[in-house]
């Protein structure tokens, strides 16, 4: 009964490739998020969707494109991967503004 | 200067100790203050959130907010080895669910 799930859990790829990470929540929440956590544990919001509508778009390279096919899913596609994209990417969801439930993370390594 | 600064740690305490984890912030618009716990290789989980100044207690955990000093704390009483994790403070002005996170403090409680 995983509340927020992400696939894949680990992703190792070469520079220049395009990859996608998928996220699904079964909590019935209206808002979903993508965060990036670097090697120093700093957690930074990238995007937020509310009812499939983009509401937060932080300063993120346009190589990163989120897509929300429905309220329960938020995917992240990354084009032309770079070494600096290596990080753990977390998906989260919330009903209100505060109580965010995080997924287990996708550990992306770009070589 | 970062909007949210967190005591860097790491912090190592004996079992049963009282732990104090602290964050300062510069944005006066922050009204909601959260504490997340993140175990190694897991997603953050919300421990507590408070609104405005004051204290909030939940079992062995007490969250304290002093808006006049722009300072928040999380106290853990009777700390247990299972409390060993990274603790992240987060703050929000309440706008569209955007939370700004501290860098995290890694706590180790030794039996």
Short mmCIF file of N, CA and C in Angstrom, two decimals, chain B:
data_model
loop_
_atom_site.label_atom_id
_atom_site.label_comp_id
_atom_site.label_asym_id
_atom_site.label_seq_id
_atom_site.Cartn_x
_atom_site.Cartn_y
_atom_site.Cartn_z
N UNK B 1 22.94 34.91 0.69
CA UNK B 1 22.54 34.30 1.96
C UNK B 1 21.30 33.44 1.74
N UNK B 2 21.31 32.24 2.31
CA UNK B 2 20.16 31.36 2.17
C UNK B 2 19.01 31.87 3.01
N UNK B 3 17.79 31.59 2.56
CA UNK B 3 16.61 31.99 3.31
C UNK B 3 16.49 31.21 4.61
N UNK B 4 16.93 29.97 4.61
CA UNK B 4 16.84 29.10 5.79
C UNK B 4 18.22 28.53 6.09
N UNK B 5 18.68 28.75 7.30
CA UNK B 5 19.97 28.21 7.74
C UNK B 5 19.72 27.21 8.86
N UNK B 6 20.34 26.04 8.75
CA UNK B 6 20.15 25.01 9.76
C UNK B 6 21.49 24.64 10.36
N UNK B 7 21.51 24.43 11.69
CA UNK B 7 22.74 23.98 12.33
C UNK B 7 23.25 22.75 11.57
N UNK B 8 24.52 22.79 11.14
CA UNK B 8 24.98 21.78 10.19
C UNK B 8 25.18 20.38 10.76
N UNK B 9 25.54 20.27 12.03
CA UNK B 9 25.87 18.96 12.55
C UNK B 9 27.14 18.42 11.92
N UNK B 10 27.41 17.10 11.96
CA UNK B 10 26.53 16.11 12.56
C UNK B 10 26.52 16.18 14.08
N UNK B 11 25.48 15.56 14.63
CA UNK B 11 25.27 15.59 16.06
C UNK B 11 25.26 14.14 16.55
N UNK B 12 26.03 13.86 17.60
CA UNK B 12 26.08 12.52 18.16
C UNK B 12 25.80 12.63 19.65
N UNK B 13 24.79 11.89 20.13
CA UNK B 13 24.40 11.97 21.53
C UNK B 13 24.20 10.57 22.08
N UNK B 14 24.30 10.40 23.40
CA UNK B 14 24.01 9.10 24.00
C UNK B 14 22.50 8.91 24.12
N UNK B 15 22.08 7.68 24.12
CA UNK B 15 20.66 7.36 24.30
C UNK B 15 20.14 8.00 25.57
N UNK B 16 18.93 8.57 25.47
CA UNK B 16 18.32 9.21 26.63
C UNK B 16 18.57 10.70 26.71
N UNK B 17 19.47 11.22 25.89
CA UNK B 17 19.79 12.65 25.93
C UNK B 17 18.64 13.47 25.34
N UNK B 18 18.63 14.74 25.72
CA UNK B 18 17.72 15.70 25.08
C UNK B 18 18.47 16.34 23.91
N UNK B 19 17.82 16.34 22.77
CA UNK B 19 18.44 16.86 21.55
C UNK B 19 17.74 18.15 21.15
N UNK B 20 18.52 19.12 20.74
CA UNK B 20 17.98 20.38 20.24
C UNK B 20 18.47 20.60 18.81
N UNK B 21 17.55 20.75 17.89
CA UNK B 21 17.87 20.99 16.48
C UNK B 21 17.32 22.37 16.12
N UNK B 22 18.11 23.17 15.42
CA UNK B 22 17.74 24.57 15.27
C UNK B 22 17.87 25.07 13.83
N UNK B 23 17.00 26.02 13.51
CA UNK B 23 17.04 26.71 12.21
C UNK B 23 16.76 28.18 12.41
N UNK B 24 17.38 29.00 11.58
CA UNK B 24 17.04 30.41 11.51
C UNK B 24 16.61 30.72 10.09
N UNK B 25 15.87 31.83 9.94
CA UNK B 25 15.38 32.18 8.62
C UNK B 25 15.37 33.69 8.46
N UNK B 26 15.30 34.13 7.21
CA UNK B 26 15.36 35.57 6.96
C UNK B 26 14.06 36.12 6.36
N UNK B 27 13.21 35.25 5.84
CA UNK B 27 12.00 35.70 5.16
C UNK B 27 10.85 35.89 6.15
N UNK B 28 10.45 37.13 6.36
CA UNK B 28 9.38 37.43 7.33
C UNK B 28 8.03 36.88 6.89
N UNK B 29 7.90 36.52 5.64
CA UNK B 29 6.62 36.01 5.14
C UNK B 29 6.34 34.58 5.57
N UNK B 30 7.36 33.88 6.05
CA UNK B 30 7.15 32.49 6.47
C UNK B 30 6.18 32.47 7.66
N UNK B 31 5.15 31.62 7.53
CA UNK B 31 4.16 31.50 8.59
C UNK B 31 4.02 30.07 9.08
N UNK B 32 4.42 29.12 8.24
CA UNK B 32 4.26 27.71 8.57
C UNK B 32 5.65 27.09 8.68
N UNK B 33 5.82 26.30 9.73
CA UNK B 33 7.14 25.78 10.03
C UNK B 33 7.03 24.27 10.24
N UNK B 34 7.83 23.52 9.49
CA UNK B 34 7.73 22.08 9.51
C UNK B 34 9.07 21.44 9.88
N UNK B 35 8.98 20.27 10.42
CA UNK B 35 10.16 19.43 10.65
C UNK B 35 9.92 18.08 9.98
N UNK B 36 10.90 17.68 9.18
CA UNK B 36 10.88 16.38 8.53
C UNK B 36 12.03 15.54 9.05
N UNK B 37 11.80 14.22 9.07
CA UNK B 37 12.84 13.27 9.42
C UNK B 37 13.13 12.43 8.18
N UNK B 38 14.40 12.24 7.89
CA UNK B 38 14.77 11.45 6.72
C UNK B 38 15.79 10.39 7.13
N UNK B 39 15.35 9.14 7.05
CA UNK B 39 16.27 8.03 7.29
C UNK B 39 17.11 7.83 6.04
N UNK B 40 18.26 7.20 6.23
CA UNK B 40 19.20 7.00 5.13
C UNK B 40 18.53 6.28 3.96
N UNK B 41 18.67 6.84 2.79
CA UNK B 41 18.14 6.28 1.54
C UNK B 41 16.62 6.14 1.52
N UNK B 42 15.96 7.04 2.27
CA UNK B 42 14.49 7.08 2.28
C UNK B 42 14.04 8.51 1.98
N UNK B 43 12.76 8.67 1.70
CA UNK B 43 12.21 10.00 1.51
C UNK B 43 11.94 10.67 2.85
N UNK B 44 11.93 12.00 2.88
CA UNK B 44 11.58 12.71 4.12
C UNK B 44 10.15 12.40 4.55
N UNK B 45 9.92 12.37 5.85
CA UNK B 45 8.57 12.19 6.38
C UNK B 45 8.29 13.33 7.35
N UNK B 46 7.09 13.87 7.26
CA UNK B 46 6.72 15.00 8.09
C UNK B 46 6.55 14.56 9.54
N UNK B 47 7.27 15.24 10.43
CA UNK B 47 7.15 14.96 11.87
C UNK B 47 6.11 15.86 12.51
N UNK B 48 6.27 17.15 12.29
CA UNK B 48 5.39 18.12 12.93
C UNK B 48 5.34 19.38 12.10
N UNK B 49 4.25 20.11 12.23
CA UNK B 49 4.22 21.46 11.67
C UNK B 49 3.51 22.38 12.64
N UNK B 50 3.93 23.64 12.63
CA UNK B 50 3.33 24.64 13.50
C UNK B 50 3.04 25.88 12.68
N UNK B 51 2.11 26.64 13.19
CA UNK B 51 1.74 27.89 12.54
C UNK B 51 2.05 29.02 13.51
N UNK B 52 2.83 29.98 13.07
CA UNK B 52 3.17 31.16 13.85
C UNK B 52 3.99 30.79 15.10
N UNK B 53 4.09 31.69 16.05
CA UNK B 53 4.97 31.47 17.20
C UNK B 53 4.31 30.55 18.23
N UNK B 54 5.16 29.94 19.03
CA UNK B 54 4.65 29.09 20.10
C UNK B 54 5.27 27.72 20.09
N UNK B 55 4.75 26.87 20.96
CA UNK B 55 5.24 25.49 21.09
C UNK B 55 4.17 24.51 20.68
N UNK B 56 4.63 23.38 20.18
CA UNK B 56 3.72 22.27 19.87
C UNK B 56 4.41 20.98 20.28
N UNK B 57 3.68 20.16 21.02
CA UNK B 57 4.28 18.93 21.54
C UNK B 57 3.59 17.72 20.93
N UNK B 58 4.39 16.69 20.64
CA UNK B 58 3.83 15.43 20.14
C UNK B 58 4.72 14.31 20.66
N UNK B 59 4.29 13.71 21.76
CA UNK B 59 5.09 12.66 22.35
C UNK B 59 6.43 13.18 22.85
N UNK B 60 7.50 12.61 22.37
CA UNK B 60 8.84 13.04 22.80
C UNK B 60 9.34 14.25 22.02
N UNK B 61 8.57 14.72 21.07
CA UNK B 61 9.00 15.82 20.20
C UNK B 61 8.27 17.11 20.55
N UNK B 62 9.03 18.21 20.60
CA UNK B 62 8.45 19.53 20.81
C UNK B 62 9.02 20.48 19.77
N UNK B 63 8.13 21.14 19.04
CA UNK B 63 8.55 22.14 18.07
C UNK B 63 8.30 23.51 18.67
N UNK B 64 9.27 24.37 18.49
CA UNK B 64 9.18 25.72 19.08
C UNK B 64 9.47 26.74 17.99
N UNK B 65 8.65 27.79 17.93
CA UNK B 65 8.84 28.84 16.93
C UNK B 65 8.90 30.18 17.63
N UNK B 66 9.90 30.97 17.32
CA UNK B 66 10.01 32.33 17.82
C UNK B 66 10.12 33.24 16.59
N UNK B 67 8.99 33.79 16.17
CA UNK B 67 8.99 34.60 14.94
C UNK B 67 9.74 35.91 15.14
N UNK B 68 9.74 36.43 16.35
CA UNK B 68 10.43 37.71 16.57
C UNK B 68 11.93 37.56 16.35
N UNK B 69 12.46 36.39 16.66
CA UNK B 69 13.88 36.12 16.47
C UNK B 69 14.14 35.37 15.17
N UNK B 70 13.09 34.97 14.49
CA UNK B 70 13.20 34.17 13.25
C UNK B 70 14.02 32.91 13.53
N UNK B 71 13.53 32.17 14.51
CA UNK B 71 14.30 31.02 15.02
C UNK B 71 13.32 29.92 15.35
N UNK B 72 13.62 28.70 14.88
CA UNK B 72 12.77 27.57 15.24
C UNK B 72 13.64 26.44 15.76
N UNK B 73 13.04 25.62 16.62
CA UNK B 73 13.78 24.50 17.21
C UNK B 73 12.90 23.27 17.26
N UNK B 74 13.55 22.13 17.24
CA UNK B 74 12.90 20.85 17.50
C UNK B 74 13.65 20.19 18.64
N UNK B 75 12.91 19.86 19.69
CA UNK B 75 13.51 19.18 20.83
C UNK B 75 13.04 17.72 20.84
N UNK B 76 13.99 16.84 21.09
CA UNK B 76 13.67 15.43 21.22
C UNK B 76 14.08 15.00 22.62
N UNK B 77 13.07 14.55 23.39
CA UNK B 77 13.37 14.08 24.75
C UNK B 77 13.63 12.59 24.73
N UNK B 78 14.43 12.12 25.71
CA UNK B 78 14.67 10.68 25.84
C UNK B 78 15.01 10.07 24.47
N UNK B 79 16.02 10.61 23.84
CA UNK B 79 16.34 10.19 22.47
C UNK B 79 16.68 8.69 22.41
N UNK B 80 16.29 8.08 21.31
CA UNK B 80 16.44 6.64 21.08
C UNK B 80 17.32 6.40 19.84
N UNK B 81 17.98 5.26 19.78
CA UNK B 81 18.76 4.95 18.56
C UNK B 81 17.91 5.05 17.29
N UNK B 82 16.62 4.76 17.41
CA UNK B 82 15.73 4.83 16.23
C UNK B 82 15.49 6.27 15.77
N UNK B 83 15.91 7.25 16.60
CA UNK B 83 15.81 8.66 16.18
C UNK B 83 16.97 9.06 15.28
N UNK B 84 17.94 8.19 15.11
CA UNK B 84 19.10 8.49 14.27
C UNK B 84 18.63 8.68 12.83
N UNK B 85 18.83 9.88 12.32
CA UNK B 85 18.33 10.25 10.99
C UNK B 85 18.82 11.67 10.69
N UNK B 86 18.48 12.15 9.50
CA UNK B 86 18.70 13.55 9.18
C UNK B 86 17.39 14.30 9.38
N UNK B 87 17.46 15.42 10.07
CA UNK B 87 16.27 16.22 10.35
C UNK B 87 16.33 17.50 9.52
N UNK B 88 15.26 17.75 8.81
CA UNK B 88 15.18 18.90 7.91
C UNK B 88 14.10 19.84 8.42
N UNK B 89 14.45 21.11 8.60
CA UNK B 89 13.41 22.10 8.86
C UNK B 89 12.92 22.61 7.50
N UNK B 90 11.68 23.05 7.47
CA UNK B 90 11.11 23.59 6.23
C UNK B 90 10.14 24.70 6.60
N UNK B 91 10.01 25.67 5.73
CA UNK B 91 9.17 26.81 6.03
C UNK B 91 8.39 27.22 4.79
N UNK B 92 7.23 27.77 5.03
CA UNK B 92 6.39 28.18 3.91
C UNK B 92 5.64 29.45 4.26
N UNK B 93 5.44 30.28 3.23
CA UNK B 93 4.60 31.46 3.40
C UNK B 93 3.15 31.11 3.12
N UNK B 94 2.93 29.84 2.77
CA UNK B 94 1.57 29.39 2.49
C UNK B 94 1.18 29.55 1.04
N UNK B 95 2.14 29.91 0.20
CA UNK B 95 1.81 30.16 -1.20
C UNK B 95 2.02 28.92 -2.05
N UNK B 96 0.92 28.34 -2.46
CA UNK B 96 0.93 27.24 -3.42
C UNK B 96 1.76 26.05 -2.97
N UNK B 97 1.93 25.88 -1.66
CA UNK B 97 2.63 24.71 -1.17
C UNK B 97 4.13 24.76 -1.30
N UNK B 98 4.70 25.91 -1.65
CA UNK B 98 6.14 25.98 -1.79
C UNK B 98 6.80 26.03 -0.42
N UNK B 99 7.63 25.06 -0.12
CA UNK B 99 8.38 25.03 1.13
C UNK B 99 9.85 25.19 0.84
N UNK B 100 10.51 25.96 1.69
CA UNK B 100 11.96 26.12 1.59
C UNK B 100 12.60 25.31 2.71
N UNK B 101 13.53 24.45 2.34
CA UNK B 101 14.13 23.53 3.30
C UNK B 101 15.49 24.01 3.77
N UNK B 102 15.82 23.65 5.02
CA UNK B 102 17.19 23.79 5.50
C UNK B 102 18.03 22.65 4.94
N UNK B 103 19.32 22.73 5.20
CA UNK B 103 20.24 21.72 4.66
C UNK B 103 20.21 20.40 5.40
N UNK B 104 19.59 20.38 6.58
CA UNK B 104 19.50 19.14 7.34
C UNK B 104 20.60 19.01 8.38
N UNK B 105 20.25 18.38 9.50
CA UNK B 105 21.21 18.04 10.55
C UNK B 105 21.13 16.54 10.75
N UNK B 106 22.27 15.87 10.63
CA UNK B 106 22.31 14.43 10.82
C UNK B 106 22.55 14.12 12.29
N UNK B 107 21.64 13.35 12.86
CA UNK B 107 21.69 12.99 14.28
C UNK B 107 21.99 11.51 14.42
N UNK B 108 22.92 11.18 15.31
CA UNK B 108 23.18 9.79 15.67
C UNK B 108 22.97 9.65 17.17
N UNK B 109 22.12 8.72 17.57
CA UNK B 109 21.89 8.43 18.98
C UNK B 109 22.54 7.09 19.28
N UNK B 110 23.53 7.12 20.15
CA UNK B 110 24.30 5.89 20.43
C UNK B 110 23.72 5.16 21.64
N UNK B 111 23.55 3.83 21.50
CA UNK B 111 22.99 3.05 22.62
C UNK B 111 23.94 3.06 23.82
#
